Amino acid sequence: MFQMEDIHKMNVLVYDNDEKIGIAAGNYMCGQVLAKPDSVLGLATGSTPLKPYGHMIELYKKGAVDFSRVTTFNLDEYCNLDVNDKNSYHTFMYNNLFNHINISNENINFLDGNAEDLEKECKEYEKKIKRAGGIDIQLLGIGSNGHIAFNEPSDSFQRWSHVVKLKESTINDNSRFFDSVDEVPTHAVTMGIGSIMQAKRILIIAIGENKADAIKQLIDGNVTPQCPASVLQFHTDVTLMLDTGAASKI
Ligand code: PGA
């Protein structure tokens, strides 16, 4: 016997603060690697994953986990920004994780936002994910408007990796990292909703009350491309790690 409400139920975990989320999420990601040393990890940028990455580094330094056989795919990258620019997601990942663990460079994958043919680059990225055996666990943050990666609210779900023109609100949000708003790239390449949904497991982290509406919609709102994260209701293995602020409306 099972109850309908148990089907595809999301695993919602609430913590007192982001320190505890960092430890729990870092343990969760490393647990995947311990269970399967050649795991394929889908990784995210932004402020949310900083503490989880910090804890993954700590576990590596203690000798508790080995990343030498791990492969990674990052969710997104800006277009027309040098990969070595301080604001590229490439730089973010090396500074905050890759430079501090024993991952092998050839196993690290990013969409190339400077590729001459971006559409071809996106198709190639999907093929690479497939050749690697698919993503075992995808780490996600969420925007206060419900975006995941650079999949912004829109009239339809974009299935696979694609080029996006950034919304003015996103450009303004991200301008805090640049010297001026004019320096923020106008386009990005991102994994699509289908690429994310194909991950075997999803770990989504949200910190702060400004994420509470998006989290409510993600858990029990209508599934709509106006809140891209709501599609995760159709995934069979989703864990949410929230602080009390992000969990305040559920
Ligand atoms: P944040 O971004 O971690 O900086 O809040 C999350 C996101 O926009 O996906």
XYZ file of N, CA and C and ligand atoms in Angstrom:
759
model
N 0.833 -1.216 0.000
C 0.000 0.000 0.000
C 0.865 1.263 0.000
N 0.440 2.226 -0.733
C 1.105 3.524 -0.630
C 0.041 4.595 -0.732
N 0.404 5.750 -0.210
C -0.525 6.865 -0.321
C -0.054 7.768 -1.440
N -1.018 8.305 -2.187
C -0.648 9.142 -3.335
C 0.328 10.242 -2.931
N 0.116 10.777 -1.705
C 0.965 11.914 -1.329
C 2.421 11.506 -1.093
N 2.659 10.184 -0.975
C 4.035 9.742 -0.785
C 4.803 9.648 -2.098
N 4.067 9.656 -3.204
C 4.740 9.537 -4.498
C 5.447 10.852 -4.805
N 6.682 10.742 -5.191
C 7.464 11.927 -5.589
C 7.491 12.993 -4.504
N 7.377 12.587 -3.269
C 7.396 13.577 -2.208
C 8.804 14.153 -2.096
N 8.895 15.448 -1.991
C 10.226 16.034 -1.855
C 10.695 15.886 -0.417
N 11.982 15.726 -0.293
C 12.587 15.611 1.024
C 12.967 17.035 1.456
N 12.183 17.600 2.372
C 12.413 19.009 2.756
C 13.090 19.066 4.125
N 14.281 19.612 4.181
C 15.046 19.685 5.423
C 15.275 21.149 5.772
N 14.976 21.498 7.019
C 15.093 22.907 7.430
C 16.155 23.027 8.528
N 17.025 24.009 8.376
C 18.155 24.198 9.308
C 18.103 25.599 9.915
N 18.757 25.735 11.090
C 18.763 27.029 11.782
C 19.527 28.105 11.029
N 20.575 27.700 10.350
C 21.410 28.722 9.710
C 22.202 28.125 8.540
N 22.852 29.026 7.802
C 23.535 28.563 6.586
C 24.808 27.758 6.884
N 25.365 27.912 8.096
C 26.527 27.074 8.480
C 26.102 25.608 8.451
N 24.947 25.341 9.077
C 24.469 23.953 9.166
C 24.101 23.415 7.788
N 23.536 24.289 6.946
C 23.211 23.858 5.581
C 24.490 23.504 4.837
N 25.515 24.326 5.041
C 26.797 24.070 4.371
C 27.326 22.689 4.711
N 27.248 22.336 5.990
C 27.752 21.024 6.427
C 26.880 19.906 5.841
N 25.564 20.083 5.961
C 24.651 19.029 5.477
C 24.779 18.838 3.964
N 24.830 19.950 3.235
C 24.887 19.857 1.769
C 26.252 19.321 1.322
N 27.317 19.766 1.984
C 28.651 19.247 1.667
C 28.710 17.743 1.923
N 28.132 17.310 3.046
C 28.092 15.870 3.357
C 27.299 15.108 2.292
N 26.197 15.704 1.857
C 25.321 15.045 0.874
C 26.071 14.823 -0.443
N 26.768 15.873 -0.894
C 27.514 15.772 -2.152
C 28.655 14.755 -2.006
N 29.365 14.834 -0.874
C 30.493 13.911 -0.675
C 29.992 12.481 -0.478
N 28.813 12.339 0.127
C 28.217 11.012 0.299
C 28.009 10.347 -1.054
N 27.584 11.138 -2.023
C 27.410 10.623 -3.387
C 28.746 10.096 -3.923
N 29.824 10.862 -3.683
C 31.147 10.473 -4.198
C 31.665 9.226 -3.465
N 31.373 9.133 -2.174
C 31.803 7.940 -1.434
C 31.079 6.702 -1.956
N 29.784 6.869 -2.247
C 29.000 5.733 -2.725
C 29.416 5.343 -4.142
N 29.820 6.340 -4.938
C 30.201 6.076 -6.338
C 31.389 6.983 -6.672
N 32.602 6.477 -6.545
C 33.793 7.335 -6.696
C 33.911 8.015 -8.062
N 33.293 7.436 -9.106
C 33.362 8.106 -10.412
C 32.048 8.858 -10.703
N 31.498 9.455 -9.669
C 30.235 10.195 -9.813
C 30.360 11.362 -10.781
N 29.226 11.710 -11.384
C 29.127 12.911 -12.222
C 28.307 13.923 -11.424
N 28.951 15.034 -11.068
C 28.287 16.051 -10.250
C 27.899 17.248 -11.117
N 26.671 17.702 -10.980
C 26.245 18.948 -11.625
C 26.416 20.066 -10.605
N 27.145 21.113 -10.965
C 27.489 22.131 -9.971
C 26.933 23.505 -10.319
N 26.796 24.314 -9.275
C 26.158 25.628 -9.409
C 27.076 26.723 -8.862
N 26.815 27.945 -9.278
C 27.551 29.095 -8.730
C 26.565 29.966 -7.946
N 27.028 31.121 -7.473
C 26.157 31.989 -6.666
C 26.639 31.948 -5.226
N 25.952 32.692 -4.355
C 26.417 32.712 -2.968
C 25.984 31.459 -2.204
N 24.867 30.838 -2.629
C 24.330 29.682 -1.894
C 25.313 28.505 -1.774
N 26.016 28.124 -2.843
C 26.871 26.929 -2.707
C 28.215 27.167 -2.018
N 28.501 28.412 -1.621
C 29.835 28.686 -1.068
C 30.153 27.828 0.156
N 29.237 27.775 1.105
C 29.507 27.001 2.329
C 29.533 25.492 2.039
N 28.591 24.966 1.236
C 28.712 23.544 0.875
C 30.077 23.233 0.241
N 30.552 24.097 -0.670
C 31.858 23.836 -1.290
C 32.951 23.896 -0.222
N 32.834 24.838 0.711
C 33.817 24.946 1.791
C 33.884 23.645 2.592
N 32.717 23.065 2.853
C 32.708 21.826 3.634
C 33.247 20.648 2.818
N 32.982 20.646 1.514
C 33.538 19.580 0.660
C 35.070 19.645 0.684
N 35.605 20.875 0.660
C 37.065 21.058 0.705
C 37.607 20.540 2.041
N 36.890 20.886 3.100
C 37.324 20.448 4.432
C 37.362 18.918 4.517
N 36.329 18.273 3.996
C 36.291 16.808 4.042
C 37.430 16.218 3.215
N 37.710 16.862 2.072
C 38.818 16.384 1.238
C 40.139 16.513 2.006
N 40.338 17.668 2.653
C 41.599 17.901 3.381
C 41.781 16.935 4.542
N 40.667 16.476 5.096
C 40.748 15.486 6.183
C 40.981 14.077 5.643
N 40.968 13.935 4.321
C 41.167 12.606 3.724
C 39.906 11.771 3.700
N 38.745 12.431 3.900
C 37.493 11.668 3.971
C 36.893 11.395 2.596
N 37.357 12.098 1.576
C 36.753 11.924 0.246
C 37.809 12.158 -0.837
N 37.647 11.438 -1.935
C 38.623 11.495 -3.034
C 37.879 11.892 -4.316
N 38.291 12.990 -4.932
C 37.595 13.486 -6.129
C 38.309 13.098 -7.426
N 39.327 12.236 -7.332
C 40.174 12.005 -8.511
C 39.421 11.369 -9.682
N 38.325 10.679 -9.401
C 37.587 10.035 -10.501
C 36.258 10.739 -10.794
N 36.041 11.863 -10.117
C 34.767 12.596 -10.278
C 34.796 13.449 -11.548
N 33.640 13.543 -12.192
C 33.464 14.448 -13.345
C 32.444 15.506 -12.944
N 32.642 16.737 -13.406
C 31.667 17.793 -13.083
C 31.170 18.493 -14.350
N 29.944 18.933 -14.274
C 29.351 19.790 -15.312
C 28.747 20.992 -14.618
N 29.145 22.181 -15.005
C 28.530 23.380 -14.413
C 27.284 23.780 -15.178
N 26.380 24.407 -14.449
C 25.073 24.744 -15.016
C 25.133 25.785 -16.115
N 25.996 26.811 -15.930
C 25.901 27.950 -16.848
C 27.188 28.766 -16.861
N 27.260 29.676 -17.827
C 28.415 30.577 -17.939
C 27.998 31.794 -18.756
N 28.636 32.919 -18.463
C 28.377 34.130 -19.248
C 28.939 33.984 -20.657
N 28.355 34.727 -21.589
C 28.919 34.831 -22.938
C 29.811 36.072 -23.005
N 30.796 36.003 -23.890
C 31.681 37.147 -24.140
C 32.356 37.673 -22.886
N 32.753 36.764 -22.009
C 33.528 37.156 -20.835
C 34.691 36.164 -20.777
N 35.895 36.711 -20.686
C 37.067 35.832 -20.638
C 36.911 34.826 -19.499
N 37.269 33.566 -19.743
C 37.103 32.566 -18.673
C 37.936 32.927 -17.445
N 39.024 33.693 -17.667
C 39.863 34.074 -16.520
C 39.421 35.380 -15.866
N 38.369 35.983 -16.387
C 37.835 37.199 -15.747
C 37.409 36.851 -14.313
N 37.548 37.818 -13.416
C 37.226 37.519 -12.006
C 35.744 37.165 -11.814
N 34.908 37.565 -12.767
C 33.475 37.301 -12.632
C 32.965 36.093 -13.423
N 33.884 35.401 -14.116
C 33.379 34.234 -14.860
C 33.031 33.133 -13.855
N 32.106 32.273 -14.229
C 31.732 31.171 -13.345
C 32.859 30.143 -13.272
N 33.636 30.107 -14.345
C 34.845 29.298 -14.397
C 35.776 29.704 -13.243
N 36.077 31.010 -13.144
C 36.943 31.513 -12.067
C 36.335 31.208 -10.700
N 35.033 31.426 -10.579
C 34.341 31.151 -9.309
C 34.579 29.707 -8.864
N 34.407 28.779 -9.805
C 34.504 27.361 -9.439
C 35.926 26.974 -9.060
N 36.909 27.528 -9.805
C 38.305 27.201 -9.453
C 38.653 27.800 -8.102
N 38.251 29.063 -7.862
C 38.592 29.711 -6.584
C 37.915 29.041 -5.399
N 36.673 28.618 -5.591
C 35.887 28.164 -4.438
C 35.812 26.657 -4.267
N 36.296 25.896 -5.272
C 36.277 24.439 -5.108
C 37.457 23.745 -5.810
N 37.532 23.883 -7.125
C 38.436 23.010 -7.884
C 39.907 23.146 -7.492
N 40.356 24.376 -7.164
C 41.770 24.562 -6.803
C 42.126 23.903 -5.478
N 41.124 23.485 -4.726
C 41.381 23.000 -3.367
C 41.127 21.510 -3.188
N 40.733 20.829 -4.275
C 40.475 19.381 -4.168
C 41.255 18.677 -5.287
N 41.268 17.334 -5.253
C 42.091 16.620 -6.233
C 41.296 16.182 -7.457
N 40.437 17.083 -7.953
C 39.710 16.754 -9.184
C 40.667 16.903 -10.359
N 40.496 16.056 -11.354
C 41.434 16.180 -12.469
C 40.834 17.142 -13.501
N 41.715 18.014 -13.997
C 41.280 19.127 -14.843
C 40.455 18.682 -16.048
N 40.840 17.526 -16.611
C 40.123 17.096 -17.831
C 38.719 16.579 -17.523
N 38.401 16.426 -16.235
C 37.046 15.969 -15.883
C 36.101 17.122 -15.549
N 36.610 18.360 -15.693
C 35.803 19.540 -15.362
C 35.183 20.086 -16.653
N 33.875 20.238 -16.655
C 33.202 20.699 -17.881
C 32.380 21.956 -17.647
N 32.524 22.881 -18.585
C 31.737 24.120 -18.596
C 31.187 24.327 -19.997
N 30.043 24.952 -20.086
C 29.610 25.486 -21.376
C 30.574 26.622 -21.711
N 31.011 26.689 -22.977
C 31.952 27.729 -23.386
C 31.162 28.921 -23.940
N 31.061 29.971 -23.135
C 30.289 31.152 -23.533
C 30.985 31.988 -24.596
N 32.208 31.592 -24.962
C 32.926 32.311 -26.016
C 33.030 31.487 -27.291
N 32.312 30.372 -27.338
C 32.390 29.524 -28.535
C 31.886 30.302 -29.746
N 32.492 30.022 -30.902
C 32.082 30.739 -32.111
C 30.638 30.380 -32.477
N 30.343 29.083 -32.374
C 28.992 28.623 -32.681
C 28.347 28.140 -31.368
N 27.578 29.033 -30.738
C 27.058 28.726 -29.403
C 26.025 27.594 -29.433
N 25.267 27.536 -30.528
C 24.261 26.468 -30.601
C 24.918 25.104 -30.667
N 25.993 25.054 -31.451
C 26.737 23.802 -31.566
C 27.355 23.444 -30.208
N 27.875 24.452 -29.534
C 28.472 24.252 -28.206
C 27.438 23.642 -27.238
N 26.212 24.175 -27.283
C 25.156 23.673 -26.393
C 24.822 22.219 -26.706
N 24.737 21.902 -28.004
C 24.414 20.510 -28.382
C 25.526 19.584 -27.931
N 26.760 20.041 -28.108
C 27.927 19.241 -27.738
C 27.937 18.981 -26.215
N 27.534 19.991 -25.451
C 27.512 19.861 -23.977
C 26.533 18.766 -23.562
N 25.363 18.772 -24.203
C 24.372 17.731 -23.895
C 24.937 16.346 -24.203
N 25.646 16.254 -25.335
C 26.220 14.951 -25.718
C 27.275 14.525 -24.707
N 28.069 15.506 -24.246
C 29.130 15.187 -23.274
C 28.524 14.647 -21.977
N 27.427 15.270 -21.541
C 26.758 14.811 -20.310
C 26.296 13.364 -20.507
N 25.743 13.113 -21.680
C 25.242 11.769 -21.973
C 26.383 10.753 -21.998
N 27.475 11.149 -22.677
C 28.637 10.242 -22.766
C 29.215 9.929 -21.383
N 29.093 10.898 -20.467
C 29.625 10.690 -19.105
C 28.700 9.793 -18.281
N 27.540 9.457 -18.848
C 26.607 8.576 -18.138
C 25.483 9.327 -17.436
N 25.395 10.639 -17.694
C 24.343 11.451 -17.047
C 24.813 11.965 -15.695
N 24.112 12.975 -15.206
C 24.493 13.600 -13.926
C 23.888 12.800 -12.767
N 24.724 12.413 -11.827
C 24.236 11.637 -10.679
C 23.517 12.533 -9.689
N 24.100 13.700 -9.439
C 23.430 14.624 -8.511
C 23.665 16.047 -8.990
N 22.582 16.796 -9.062
C 22.657 18.193 -9.514
C 22.403 19.109 -8.329
N 23.385 19.939 -8.033
C 23.235 20.954 -6.995
C 22.627 22.202 -7.638
N 21.612 22.753 -6.979
C 20.940 23.934 -7.534
C 20.724 24.998 -6.466
N 20.855 26.257 -6.875
C 20.318 27.363 -6.091
C 18.991 27.743 -6.741
N 18.343 28.734 -6.226
C 17.075 29.184 -6.840
C 17.027 30.703 -6.750
N 16.533 31.336 -7.800
C 16.380 32.788 -7.761
C 15.101 33.150 -7.018
N 15.014 34.400 -6.537
C 13.796 34.778 -5.818
C 12.588 34.759 -6.761
N 12.841 34.793 -8.076
C 11.733 34.690 -9.040
C 11.519 33.251 -9.510
N 12.197 32.305 -8.860
C 12.004 30.889 -9.217
C 12.910 30.395 -10.320
N 13.881 31.225 -10.745
C 14.750 30.730 -11.817
C 15.690 29.642 -11.300
N 16.054 28.718 -12.197
C 17.119 27.764 -11.892
C 18.125 27.846 -13.035
N 19.417 27.868 -12.678
C 20.476 28.228 -13.624
C 20.038 29.551 -14.261
N 20.210 29.731 -15.577
C 19.736 30.978 -16.203
C 18.389 30.758 -16.893
N 17.627 29.771 -16.431
C 16.262 29.580 -16.946
C 15.351 30.522 -16.180
N 15.059 31.659 -16.818
C 14.244 32.699 -16.180
C 12.764 32.420 -16.418
N 11.875 33.032 -15.600
C 10.444 32.873 -15.865
C 10.126 33.260 -17.313
N 9.326 32.439 -17.975
C 8.968 32.746 -19.367
C 7.693 32.004 -19.721
N 7.319 32.037 -20.994
C 6.066 31.397 -21.403
C 6.215 29.913 -21.692
N 7.442 29.435 -21.787
C 7.611 28.007 -22.049
C 8.910 27.523 -21.424
N 8.972 26.211 -21.151
C 10.210 25.642 -20.620
C 11.181 25.440 -21.778
N 12.413 25.840 -21.593
C 13.447 25.562 -22.603
C 14.084 24.241 -22.222
N 14.053 23.290 -23.134
C 14.420 21.935 -22.754
C 15.930 21.730 -22.531
N 16.709 21.977 -23.555
C 18.133 21.627 -23.461
C 18.983 22.882 -23.290
N 20.306 22.678 -23.205
C 21.237 23.802 -23.072
C 20.996 24.799 -24.200
N 21.068 26.064 -23.865
C 20.735 27.090 -24.850
C 21.353 28.437 -24.456
N 21.269 29.380 -25.411
C 21.765 30.735 -25.164
C 20.599 31.562 -24.619
N 20.853 32.390 -23.608
C 19.787 33.269 -23.104
C 20.233 34.715 -23.143
N 19.259 35.576 -23.437
C 19.494 37.019 -23.269
C 19.086 37.308 -21.828
N 19.979 37.869 -21.051
C 19.682 38.070 -19.632
C 18.633 39.159 -19.434
N 17.771 38.934 -18.474
C 16.750 39.942 -18.145
C 17.430 41.116 -17.462
N 16.804 42.280 -17.609
C 17.389 43.472 -16.994
C 17.531 43.288 -15.473
N 16.536 42.615 -14.866
C 16.599 42.419 -13.401
C 17.811 41.569 -13.026
N 18.110 40.558 -13.840
C 19.268 39.697 -13.557
C 20.560 40.485 -13.746
N 20.599 41.301 -14.812
C 21.793 42.124 -15.060
C 22.006 43.074 -13.877
N 20.929 43.679 -13.422
C 21.044 44.593 -12.272
C 21.491 43.848 -11.014
N 20.884 42.656 -10.770
C 21.265 41.856 -9.589
C 22.757 41.529 -9.627
N 23.216 41.118 -10.807
C 24.596 40.631 -10.909
C 25.609 41.768 -11.028
N 25.124 42.995 -11.223
C 26.047 44.119 -11.416
C 26.842 44.401 -10.145
N 26.364 43.860 -8.985
C 27.098 44.115 -7.745
C 28.521 43.543 -7.783
N 28.747 42.573 -8.666
C 30.079 41.973 -8.749
C 30.983 42.689 -9.761
N 30.384 43.540 -10.599
C 31.146 44.203 -11.669
C 31.391 45.664 -11.295
N 32.352 46.313 -12.010
C 32.637 47.715 -11.707
C 31.467 48.617 -12.088
N 30.772 48.254 -13.170
C 29.578 49.024 -13.531
C 28.591 48.095 -14.227
N 27.336 48.516 -14.295
C 26.291 47.668 -14.878
C 26.577 47.400 -16.367
N 27.275 48.349 -17.015
C 27.591 48.174 -18.447
C 28.561 47.024 -18.692
N 29.259 46.608 -17.650
C 30.230 45.522 -17.834
C 29.599 44.137 -17.704
N 28.364 44.092 -17.218
C 27.715 42.783 -17.043
C 27.378 42.227 -18.423
N 27.781 40.982 -18.699
C 27.431 40.410 -20.005
C 25.918 40.411 -20.225
N 25.514 40.532 -21.471
C 24.081 40.591 -21.773
C 23.509 39.208 -22.082
N 24.419 38.239 -22.345
C 23.966 36.896 -22.712
C 24.710 35.844 -21.886
N 24.107 34.678 -21.832
C 24.748 33.555 -21.130
C 24.355 32.250 -21.817
N 25.086 31.200 -21.503
C 24.688 29.859 -21.951
C 24.326 29.074 -20.698
N 23.269 28.300 -20.795
C 22.783 27.599 -19.598
C 22.232 26.223 -19.951
N 22.341 25.299 -19.017
C 21.641 24.042 -19.173
C 20.149 24.343 -19.157
N 19.379 23.525 -19.844
C 17.931 23.756 -19.898
C 17.214 22.992 -18.794
N 15.911 23.139 -18.785
C 15.090 22.453 -17.787
C 15.171 20.932 -17.984
N 15.180 20.514 -19.250
C 15.291 19.067 -19.536
C 16.633 18.521 -19.083
N 17.705 19.304 -19.313
C 19.037 18.836 -18.892
C 19.045 18.644 -17.377
N 18.447 19.583 -16.657
C 18.433 19.510 -15.188
C 17.550 18.351 -14.721
N 16.395 18.199 -15.358
C 15.454 17.149 -14.943
C 16.002 15.744 -15.170
N 17.007 15.626 -16.074
C 17.560 14.292 -16.329
C 18.547 13.843 -15.261
N 18.961 14.772 -14.383
C 19.865 14.371 -13.295
C 19.158 13.334 -12.438
N 19.925 12.356 -11.949
C 19.275 11.285 -11.188
C 18.757 11.796 -9.843
N 19.524 12.673 -9.212
C 19.091 13.261 -7.929
C 19.316 14.760 -8.005
N 18.474 15.497 -7.267
C 18.590 16.960 -7.247
C 18.716 17.412 -5.794
N 19.673 18.281 -5.545
C 19.779 18.916 -4.226
C 19.647 20.414 -4.437
N 18.601 20.983 -3.863
C 18.368 22.408 -4.050
C 18.477 23.108 -2.700
N 19.235 24.173 -2.687
C 19.479 24.891 -1.434
C 18.925 26.301 -1.557
N 18.274 26.776 -0.506
C 17.799 28.168 -0.500
C 18.011 28.773 0.873
N 18.542 29.972 0.867
C 18.841 30.675 2.120
C 18.225 32.071 2.045
N 17.443 32.412 3.060
C 16.919 33.777 3.144
C 15.445 33.877 2.801
N 14.808 34.824 3.490
C 13.362 35.008 3.348
C 12.975 35.442 1.936
N 13.896 36.084 1.235
C 13.563 36.517 -0.133
C 13.364 35.335 -1.083
N 13.705 34.111 -0.623
C 13.479 32.920 -1.463
C 12.180 32.197 -1.073
N 11.503 32.679 -0.013
C 10.369 31.931 0.554
C 9.223 31.726 -0.448
N 8.896 32.761 -1.235
C 7.794 32.621 -2.206
C 8.150 31.581 -3.268
N 9.377 31.674 -3.757
C 9.811 30.728 -4.801
C 9.789 29.297 -4.259
N 10.194 29.122 -2.998
C 10.211 27.774 -2.405
C 8.786 27.250 -2.236
N 7.871 28.122 -1.832
C 6.475 27.699 -1.690
C 5.930 27.230 -3.044
N 6.202 28.028 -4.051
C 5.719 27.686 -5.403
C 6.374 26.401 -5.905
N 7.649 26.241 -5.604
C 8.367 25.030 -6.030
C 7.752 23.785 -5.391
N 7.347 23.894 -4.119
C 6.848 22.712 -3.421
C 5.385 22.416 -3.755
N 4.536 23.440 -3.719
C 3.129 23.098 -3.932
C 2.353 24.100 -4.777
N 3.049 24.885 -5.564
C 2.345 25.780 -6.480
C 2.044 25.074 -7.796
N 1.444 25.792 -8.728
C 1.225 25.228 -10.057
C 2.567 25.047 -10.747
N 2.671 23.981 -11.521
C 3.878 23.800 -12.327
C 3.737 24.682 -13.557
N 4.595 25.675 -13.643
C 4.484 26.646 -14.726
C 5.850 27.219 -15.069
N 6.078 27.502 -16.360
C 7.366 28.100 -16.735
C 7.533 29.508 -16.169
N 6.446 30.061 -15.593
C 6.584 31.362 -14.925
C 7.381 31.211 -13.621
N 7.451 29.966 -13.116
C 8.349 29.657 -11.988
C 9.102 28.389 -12.397
N 10.221 28.552 -13.117
C 10.898 27.379 -13.686
C 11.170 26.269 -12.668
N 11.477 26.635 -11.406
C 11.797 25.601 -10.410
C 10.595 24.711 -10.103
N 9.377 25.168 -10.392
C 8.186 24.371 -10.057
C 8.187 23.035 -10.794
N 8.892 22.947 -11.907
C 8.942 21.709 -12.689
C 9.572 20.575 -11.876
N 10.325 20.942 -10.828
C 10.981 19.908 -10.015
C 9.964 19.040 -9.280
N 8.695 19.491 -9.229
C 7.636 18.624 -8.662
C 7.509 17.329 -9.445
N 7.951 17.340 -10.699
C 7.857 16.136 -11.539
C 9.095 15.252 -11.433
N 10.081 15.691 -10.661
C 11.285 14.863 -10.500
C 11.070 13.895 -9.341
N 11.671 12.713 -9.443
C 11.386 11.684 -8.431
C 12.327 11.716 -7.232
N 13.398 12.494 -7.295
C 14.362 12.468 -6.186
C 14.917 13.865 -5.920
N 14.130 14.656 -5.180
C 14.530 16.038 -4.894
C 14.679 16.226 -3.387
N 15.818 16.760 -2.974
C 16.014 17.145 -1.575
C 16.180 18.656 -1.523
N 15.451 19.280 -0.595
C 15.605 20.728 -0.391
C 16.270 20.949 0.951
N 17.269 21.790 0.988
C 17.862 22.210 2.262
C 17.624 23.705 2.397
N 16.867 24.077 3.419
C 16.407 25.462 3.566
C 16.778 26.009 4.929
N 17.000 27.311 5.005
C 17.077 27.899 6.341
C 15.656 28.314 6.724
N 15.485 28.786 7.962
C 14.121 29.049 8.428
C 13.480 30.180 7.612
N 14.288 31.111 7.123
C 13.757 32.198 6.296
C 13.165 31.655 4.993
N 13.933 30.846 4.285
C 13.459 30.288 2.997
C 12.282 29.356 3.209
N 12.187 28.763 4.411
C 11.101 27.808 4.698
C 9.894 28.495 5.317
N 9.916 29.845 5.451
C 8.905 30.509 6.270
C 7.496 30.500 5.679
N 7.341 30.148 4.395
C 5.974 30.157 3.825
C 5.441 28.765 3.518
N 6.161 27.735 3.939
C 5.660 26.378 3.624
C 5.029 25.717 4.849
P 22.354 33.018 -5.057
O 21.782 32.757 -6.499
O 22.942 31.720 -4.594
O 23.434 34.056 -5.256
O 21.218 33.481 -4.209
C 21.003 31.626 -6.696
C 20.490 31.654 -8.104
O 20.194 32.749 -8.605
O 20.380 30.574 -8.709
